mmCIF file of C-alpha atoms in Angstrom:
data_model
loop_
_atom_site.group_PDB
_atom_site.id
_atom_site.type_symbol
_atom_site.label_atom_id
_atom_site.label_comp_id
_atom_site.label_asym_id
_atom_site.label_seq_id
_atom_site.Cartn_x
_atom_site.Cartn_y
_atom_site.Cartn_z
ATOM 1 C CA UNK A 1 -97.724 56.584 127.103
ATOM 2 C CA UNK A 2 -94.448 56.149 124.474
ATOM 3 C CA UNK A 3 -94.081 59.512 123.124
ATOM 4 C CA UNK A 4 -90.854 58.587 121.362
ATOM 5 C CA UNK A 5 -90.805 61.278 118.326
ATOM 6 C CA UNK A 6 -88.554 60.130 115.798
ATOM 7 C CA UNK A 7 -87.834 63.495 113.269
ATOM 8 C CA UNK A 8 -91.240 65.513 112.301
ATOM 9 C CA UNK A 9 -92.764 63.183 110.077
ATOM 10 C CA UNK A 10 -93.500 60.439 112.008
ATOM 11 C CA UNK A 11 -94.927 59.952 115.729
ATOM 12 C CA UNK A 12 -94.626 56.981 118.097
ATOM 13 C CA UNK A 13 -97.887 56.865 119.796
ATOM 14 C CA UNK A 14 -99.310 53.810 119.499
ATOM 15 C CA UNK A 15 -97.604 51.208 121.758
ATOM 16 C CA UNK A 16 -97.492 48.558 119.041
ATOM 17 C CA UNK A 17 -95.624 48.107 115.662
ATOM 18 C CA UNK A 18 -98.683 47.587 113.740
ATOM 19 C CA UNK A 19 -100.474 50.547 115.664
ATOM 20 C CA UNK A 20 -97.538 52.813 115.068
ATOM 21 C CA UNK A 21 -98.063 52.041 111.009
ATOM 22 C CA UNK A 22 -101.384 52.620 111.099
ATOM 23 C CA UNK A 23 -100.642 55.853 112.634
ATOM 24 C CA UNK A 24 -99.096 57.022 109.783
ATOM 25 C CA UNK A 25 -102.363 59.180 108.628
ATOM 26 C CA UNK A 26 -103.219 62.276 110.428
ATOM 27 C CA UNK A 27 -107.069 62.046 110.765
ATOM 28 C CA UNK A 28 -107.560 58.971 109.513
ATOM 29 C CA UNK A 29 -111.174 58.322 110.316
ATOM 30 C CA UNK A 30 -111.812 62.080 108.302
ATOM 31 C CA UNK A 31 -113.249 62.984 104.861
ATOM 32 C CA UNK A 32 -109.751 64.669 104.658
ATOM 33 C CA UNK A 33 -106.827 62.637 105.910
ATOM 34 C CA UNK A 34 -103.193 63.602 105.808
ATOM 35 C CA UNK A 35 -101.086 60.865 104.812
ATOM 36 C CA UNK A 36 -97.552 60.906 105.529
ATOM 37 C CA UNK A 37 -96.491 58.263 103.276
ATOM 38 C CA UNK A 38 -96.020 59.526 99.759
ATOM 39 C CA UNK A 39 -93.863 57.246 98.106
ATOM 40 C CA UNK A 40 -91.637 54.236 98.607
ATOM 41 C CA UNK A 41 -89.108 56.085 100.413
ATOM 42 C CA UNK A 42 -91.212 57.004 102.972
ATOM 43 C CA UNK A 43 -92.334 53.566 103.566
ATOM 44 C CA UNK A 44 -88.236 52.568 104.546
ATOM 45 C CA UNK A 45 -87.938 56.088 106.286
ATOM 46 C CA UNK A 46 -90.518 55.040 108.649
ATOM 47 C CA UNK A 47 -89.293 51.522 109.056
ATOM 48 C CA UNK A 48 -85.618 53.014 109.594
ATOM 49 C CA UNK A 49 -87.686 55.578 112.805
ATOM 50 C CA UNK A 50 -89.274 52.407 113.455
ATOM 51 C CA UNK A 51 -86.007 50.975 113.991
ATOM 52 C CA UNK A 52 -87.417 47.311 112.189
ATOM 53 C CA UNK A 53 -85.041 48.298 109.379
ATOM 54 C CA UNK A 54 -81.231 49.053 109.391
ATOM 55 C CA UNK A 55 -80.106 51.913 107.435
ATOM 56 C CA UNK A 56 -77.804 49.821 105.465
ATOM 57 C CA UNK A 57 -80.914 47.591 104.880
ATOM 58 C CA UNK A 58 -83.057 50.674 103.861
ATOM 59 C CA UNK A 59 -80.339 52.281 101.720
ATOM 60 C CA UNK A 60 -79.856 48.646 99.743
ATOM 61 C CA UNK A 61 -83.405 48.832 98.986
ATOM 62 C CA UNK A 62 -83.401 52.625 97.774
ATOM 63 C CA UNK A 63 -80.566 52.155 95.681
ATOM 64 C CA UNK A 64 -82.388 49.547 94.103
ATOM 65 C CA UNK A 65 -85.620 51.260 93.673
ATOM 66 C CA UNK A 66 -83.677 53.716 91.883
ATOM 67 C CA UNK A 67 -83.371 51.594 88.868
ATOM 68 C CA UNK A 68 -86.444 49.639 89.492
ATOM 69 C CA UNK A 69 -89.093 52.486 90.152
ATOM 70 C CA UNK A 70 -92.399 50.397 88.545
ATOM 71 C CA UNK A 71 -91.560 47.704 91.380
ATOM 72 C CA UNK A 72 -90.626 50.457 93.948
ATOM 73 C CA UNK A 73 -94.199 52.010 92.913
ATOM 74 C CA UNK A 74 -95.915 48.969 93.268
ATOM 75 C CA UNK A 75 -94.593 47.880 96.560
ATOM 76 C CA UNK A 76 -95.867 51.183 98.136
ATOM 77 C CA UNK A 77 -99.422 50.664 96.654
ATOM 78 C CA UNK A 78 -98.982 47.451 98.348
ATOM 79 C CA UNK A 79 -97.856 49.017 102.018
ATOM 80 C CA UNK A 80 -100.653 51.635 101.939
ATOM 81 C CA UNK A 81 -103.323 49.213 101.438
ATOM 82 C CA UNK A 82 -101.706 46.664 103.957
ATOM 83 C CA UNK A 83 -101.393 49.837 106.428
ATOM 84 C CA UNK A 84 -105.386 50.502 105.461
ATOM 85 C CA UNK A 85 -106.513 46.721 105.611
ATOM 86 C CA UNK A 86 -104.513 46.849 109.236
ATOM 87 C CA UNK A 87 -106.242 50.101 110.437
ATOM 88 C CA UNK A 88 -110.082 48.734 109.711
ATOM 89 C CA UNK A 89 -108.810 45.348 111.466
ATOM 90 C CA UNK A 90 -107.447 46.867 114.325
ATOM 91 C CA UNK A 91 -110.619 49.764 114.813
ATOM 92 C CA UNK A 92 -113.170 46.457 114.747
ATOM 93 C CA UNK A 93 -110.918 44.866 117.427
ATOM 94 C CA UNK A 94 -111.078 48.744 118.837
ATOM 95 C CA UNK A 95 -115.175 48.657 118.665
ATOM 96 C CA UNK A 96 -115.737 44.767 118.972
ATOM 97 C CA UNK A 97 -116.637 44.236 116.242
ATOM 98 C CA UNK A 98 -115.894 41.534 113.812
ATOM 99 C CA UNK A 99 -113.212 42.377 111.074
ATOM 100 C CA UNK A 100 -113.667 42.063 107.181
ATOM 101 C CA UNK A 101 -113.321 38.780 105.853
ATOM 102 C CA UNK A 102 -111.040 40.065 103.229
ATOM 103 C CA UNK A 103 -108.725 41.686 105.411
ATOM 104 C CA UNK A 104 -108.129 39.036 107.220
ATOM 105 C CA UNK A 105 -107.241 37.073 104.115
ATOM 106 C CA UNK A 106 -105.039 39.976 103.179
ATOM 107 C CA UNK A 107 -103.005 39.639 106.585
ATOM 108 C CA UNK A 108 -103.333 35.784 106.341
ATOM 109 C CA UNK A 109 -101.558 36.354 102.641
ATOM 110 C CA UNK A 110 -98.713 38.665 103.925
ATOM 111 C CA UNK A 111 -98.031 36.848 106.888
ATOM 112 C CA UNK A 112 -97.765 33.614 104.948
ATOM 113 C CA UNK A 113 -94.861 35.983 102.914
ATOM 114 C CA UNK A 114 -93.373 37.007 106.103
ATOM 115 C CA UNK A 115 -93.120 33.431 107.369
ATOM 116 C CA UNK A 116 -91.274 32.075 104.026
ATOM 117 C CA UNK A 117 -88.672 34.767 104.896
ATOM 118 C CA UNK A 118 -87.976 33.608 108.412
ATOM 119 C CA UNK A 119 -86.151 30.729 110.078
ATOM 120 C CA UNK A 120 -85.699 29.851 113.914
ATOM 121 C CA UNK A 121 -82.104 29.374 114.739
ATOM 122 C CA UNK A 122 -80.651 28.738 118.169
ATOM 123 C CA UNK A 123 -78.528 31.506 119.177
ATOM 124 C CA UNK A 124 -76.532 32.342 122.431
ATOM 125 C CA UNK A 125 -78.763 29.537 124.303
ATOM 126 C CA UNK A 126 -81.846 30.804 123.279
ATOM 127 C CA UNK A 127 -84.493 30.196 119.766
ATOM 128 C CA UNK A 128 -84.777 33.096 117.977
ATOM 129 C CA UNK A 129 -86.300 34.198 115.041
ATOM 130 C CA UNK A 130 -83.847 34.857 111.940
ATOM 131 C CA UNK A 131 -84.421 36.761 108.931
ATOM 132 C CA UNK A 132 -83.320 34.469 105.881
ATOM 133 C CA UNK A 133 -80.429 35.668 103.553
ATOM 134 C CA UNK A 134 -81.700 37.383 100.408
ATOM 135 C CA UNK A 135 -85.131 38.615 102.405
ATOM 136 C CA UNK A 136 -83.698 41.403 103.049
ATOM 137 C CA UNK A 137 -84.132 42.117 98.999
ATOM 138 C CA UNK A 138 -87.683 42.110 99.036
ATOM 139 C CA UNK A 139 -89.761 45.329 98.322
ATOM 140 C CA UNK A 140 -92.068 44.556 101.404
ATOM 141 C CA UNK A 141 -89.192 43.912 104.074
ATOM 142 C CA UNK A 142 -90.107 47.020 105.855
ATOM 143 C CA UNK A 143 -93.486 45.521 106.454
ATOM 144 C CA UNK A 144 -92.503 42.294 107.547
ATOM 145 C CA UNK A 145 -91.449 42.867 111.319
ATOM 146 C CA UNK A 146 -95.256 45.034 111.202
ATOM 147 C CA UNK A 147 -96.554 42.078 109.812
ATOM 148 C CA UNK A 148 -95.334 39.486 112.690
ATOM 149 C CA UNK A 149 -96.003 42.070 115.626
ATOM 150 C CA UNK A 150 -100.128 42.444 114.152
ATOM 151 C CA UNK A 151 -100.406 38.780 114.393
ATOM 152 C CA UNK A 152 -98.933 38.120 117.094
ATOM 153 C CA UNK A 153 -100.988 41.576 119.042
ATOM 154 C CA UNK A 154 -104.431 39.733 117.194
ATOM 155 C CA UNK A 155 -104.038 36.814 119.257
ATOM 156 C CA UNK A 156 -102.661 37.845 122.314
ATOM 157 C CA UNK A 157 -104.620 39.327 124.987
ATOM 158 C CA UNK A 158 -103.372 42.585 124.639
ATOM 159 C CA UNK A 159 -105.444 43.086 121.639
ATOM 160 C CA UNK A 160 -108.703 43.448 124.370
ATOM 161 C CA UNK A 161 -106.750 46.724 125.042
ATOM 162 C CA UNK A 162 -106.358 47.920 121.713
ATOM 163 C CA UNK A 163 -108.492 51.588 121.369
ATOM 164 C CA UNK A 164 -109.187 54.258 118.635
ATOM 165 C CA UNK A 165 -108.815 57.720 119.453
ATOM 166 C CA UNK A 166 -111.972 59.594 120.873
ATOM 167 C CA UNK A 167 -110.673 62.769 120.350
ATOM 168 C CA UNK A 168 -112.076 65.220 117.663
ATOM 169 C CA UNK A 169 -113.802 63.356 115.446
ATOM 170 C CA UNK A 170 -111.717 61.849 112.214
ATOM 171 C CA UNK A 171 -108.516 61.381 114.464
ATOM 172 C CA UNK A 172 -108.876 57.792 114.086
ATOM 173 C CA UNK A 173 -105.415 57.455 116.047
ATOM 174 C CA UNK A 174 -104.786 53.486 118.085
ATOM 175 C CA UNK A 175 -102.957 52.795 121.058
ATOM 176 C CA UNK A 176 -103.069 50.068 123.685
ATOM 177 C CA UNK A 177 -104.352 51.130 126.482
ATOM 178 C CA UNK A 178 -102.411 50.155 129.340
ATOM 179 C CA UNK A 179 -103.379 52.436 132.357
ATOM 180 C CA UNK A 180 -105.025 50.281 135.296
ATOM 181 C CA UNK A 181 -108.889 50.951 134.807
ATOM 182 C CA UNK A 182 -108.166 51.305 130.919
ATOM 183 C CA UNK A 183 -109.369 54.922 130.870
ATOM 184 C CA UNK A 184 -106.854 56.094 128.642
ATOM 185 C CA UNK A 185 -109.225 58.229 125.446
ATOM 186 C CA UNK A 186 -107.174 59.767 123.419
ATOM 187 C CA UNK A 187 -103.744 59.256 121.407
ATOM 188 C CA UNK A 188 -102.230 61.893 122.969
ATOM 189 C CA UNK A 189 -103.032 64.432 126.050
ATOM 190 C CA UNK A 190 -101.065 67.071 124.326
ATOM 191 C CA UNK A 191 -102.937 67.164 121.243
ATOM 192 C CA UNK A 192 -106.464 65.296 121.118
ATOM 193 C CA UNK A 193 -106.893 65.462 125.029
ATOM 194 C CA UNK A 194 -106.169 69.153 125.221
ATOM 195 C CA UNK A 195 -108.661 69.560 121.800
ATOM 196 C CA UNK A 196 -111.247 67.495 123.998
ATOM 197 C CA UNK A 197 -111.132 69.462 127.273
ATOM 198 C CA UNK A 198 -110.905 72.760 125.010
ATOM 199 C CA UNK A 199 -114.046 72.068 123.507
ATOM 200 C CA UNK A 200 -115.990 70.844 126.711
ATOM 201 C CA UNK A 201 -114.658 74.088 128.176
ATOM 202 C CA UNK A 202 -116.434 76.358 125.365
ATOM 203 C CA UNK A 203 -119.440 74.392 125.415
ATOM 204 C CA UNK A 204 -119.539 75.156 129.225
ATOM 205 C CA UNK A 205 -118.961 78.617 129.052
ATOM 206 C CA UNK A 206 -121.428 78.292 125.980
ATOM 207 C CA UNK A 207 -123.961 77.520 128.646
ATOM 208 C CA UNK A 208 -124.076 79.715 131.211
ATOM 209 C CA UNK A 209 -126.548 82.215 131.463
ATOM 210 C CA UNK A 210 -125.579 85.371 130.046
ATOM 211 C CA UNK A 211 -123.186 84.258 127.940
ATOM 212 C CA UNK A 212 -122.779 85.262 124.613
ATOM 213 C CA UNK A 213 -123.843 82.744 121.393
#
């Protein structure tokens, strides 16, 4: 499991970019989930944890959305409902379950953005991809590296190991699952594992005769 925490807002749980976004909502399959996105800011803070951003990338764009707030505002209405047409893609995967024609058109849409703002170049004997000069202006260039890694996890056969949370219900938490007899349940043992063997130890004790309730 990658439990790399980076500071207390966001957690590194998923094993994928786009999973890791996702996972940016605390009980996201709830009537009540906590979102820890709550502005543009956040959006580059994340990518910065993420480490898909520079700092001197994310500062350039918050010095700009200083000045330019409607387009700063705009561009996170934009990430949150990428992040949200991401999450119900990546729980049908999750389920098997075919995925919303309009999400897909929605990650068709941004990955045809992403791929105007990349170029291969041949670098130290090796292709490689290269961001182009000026992309790194756009509002959504936090996304973009999420963006790439979703498509490229959607058709790949990792995505046959993509999973949602079973813990409590409303987690809504996804991970790959990469132990050997893909048994992993839960995003995390120390939270929604321990909450799961908790409660199957008070319905146990629930059970037995004599006890109380």
């Amino acid at each position: 499991m990658n439990d790399k925490e980076a500071g207390p807002a966001f957690s590194f749980l998923g094993g994928s970019l786009p999973l890791d976004y996702c996972n940016t909502v605390d009980w996201h399959s709830s009537a009540a989930p906590v979102d820890r996105l709550h502005g543009y800011a956040d959006v580059v803070a994340w990518a910065i944890a993420a480490e898909t951003l520079s700092p001197e990338s994310g500062a350039a764009l918050l010095n700009a959305a200083k000045t330019r707030e409607p387009e700063a505002e705009a561009a996170f209405r934009k990430a949150l409902d990428v992040r949200e047409g991401l999450f119900r893609i990546f729980s049908a995967v999750a389920h098997g379950e075919p995925p919303a024609r309009g999400d897909v058109e929605m990650l068709n849409g941004m990955w045809r953005e992403v791929g105007a703002n990349l170029s291969l170049d041949f670098v130290n004997d090796a292709f490689v991809w290269q961001w182009q000069p000026g992309s790194e202006s756009a509002w959504l260039r936090p996304l973009y590296p999420v963006i790439r890694a979703a498509v490229e996890l959607l058709t790949s056969t990792q995505a046959a190991d993509v999973r949602r949370c079973e813990g409590p219900p409303g987690c809504g938490w996804l991970f790959l699952d990469h132990t050997k007899n893909h048994s992993r349940r839960w995003c995390s043992m120390r939270d929604c594992g321990n909450r799961a063997k908790m409660r199957r130890f008070q319905e146990r004790k629930k059970g037995k005769p004599g006890s109380n309730g």
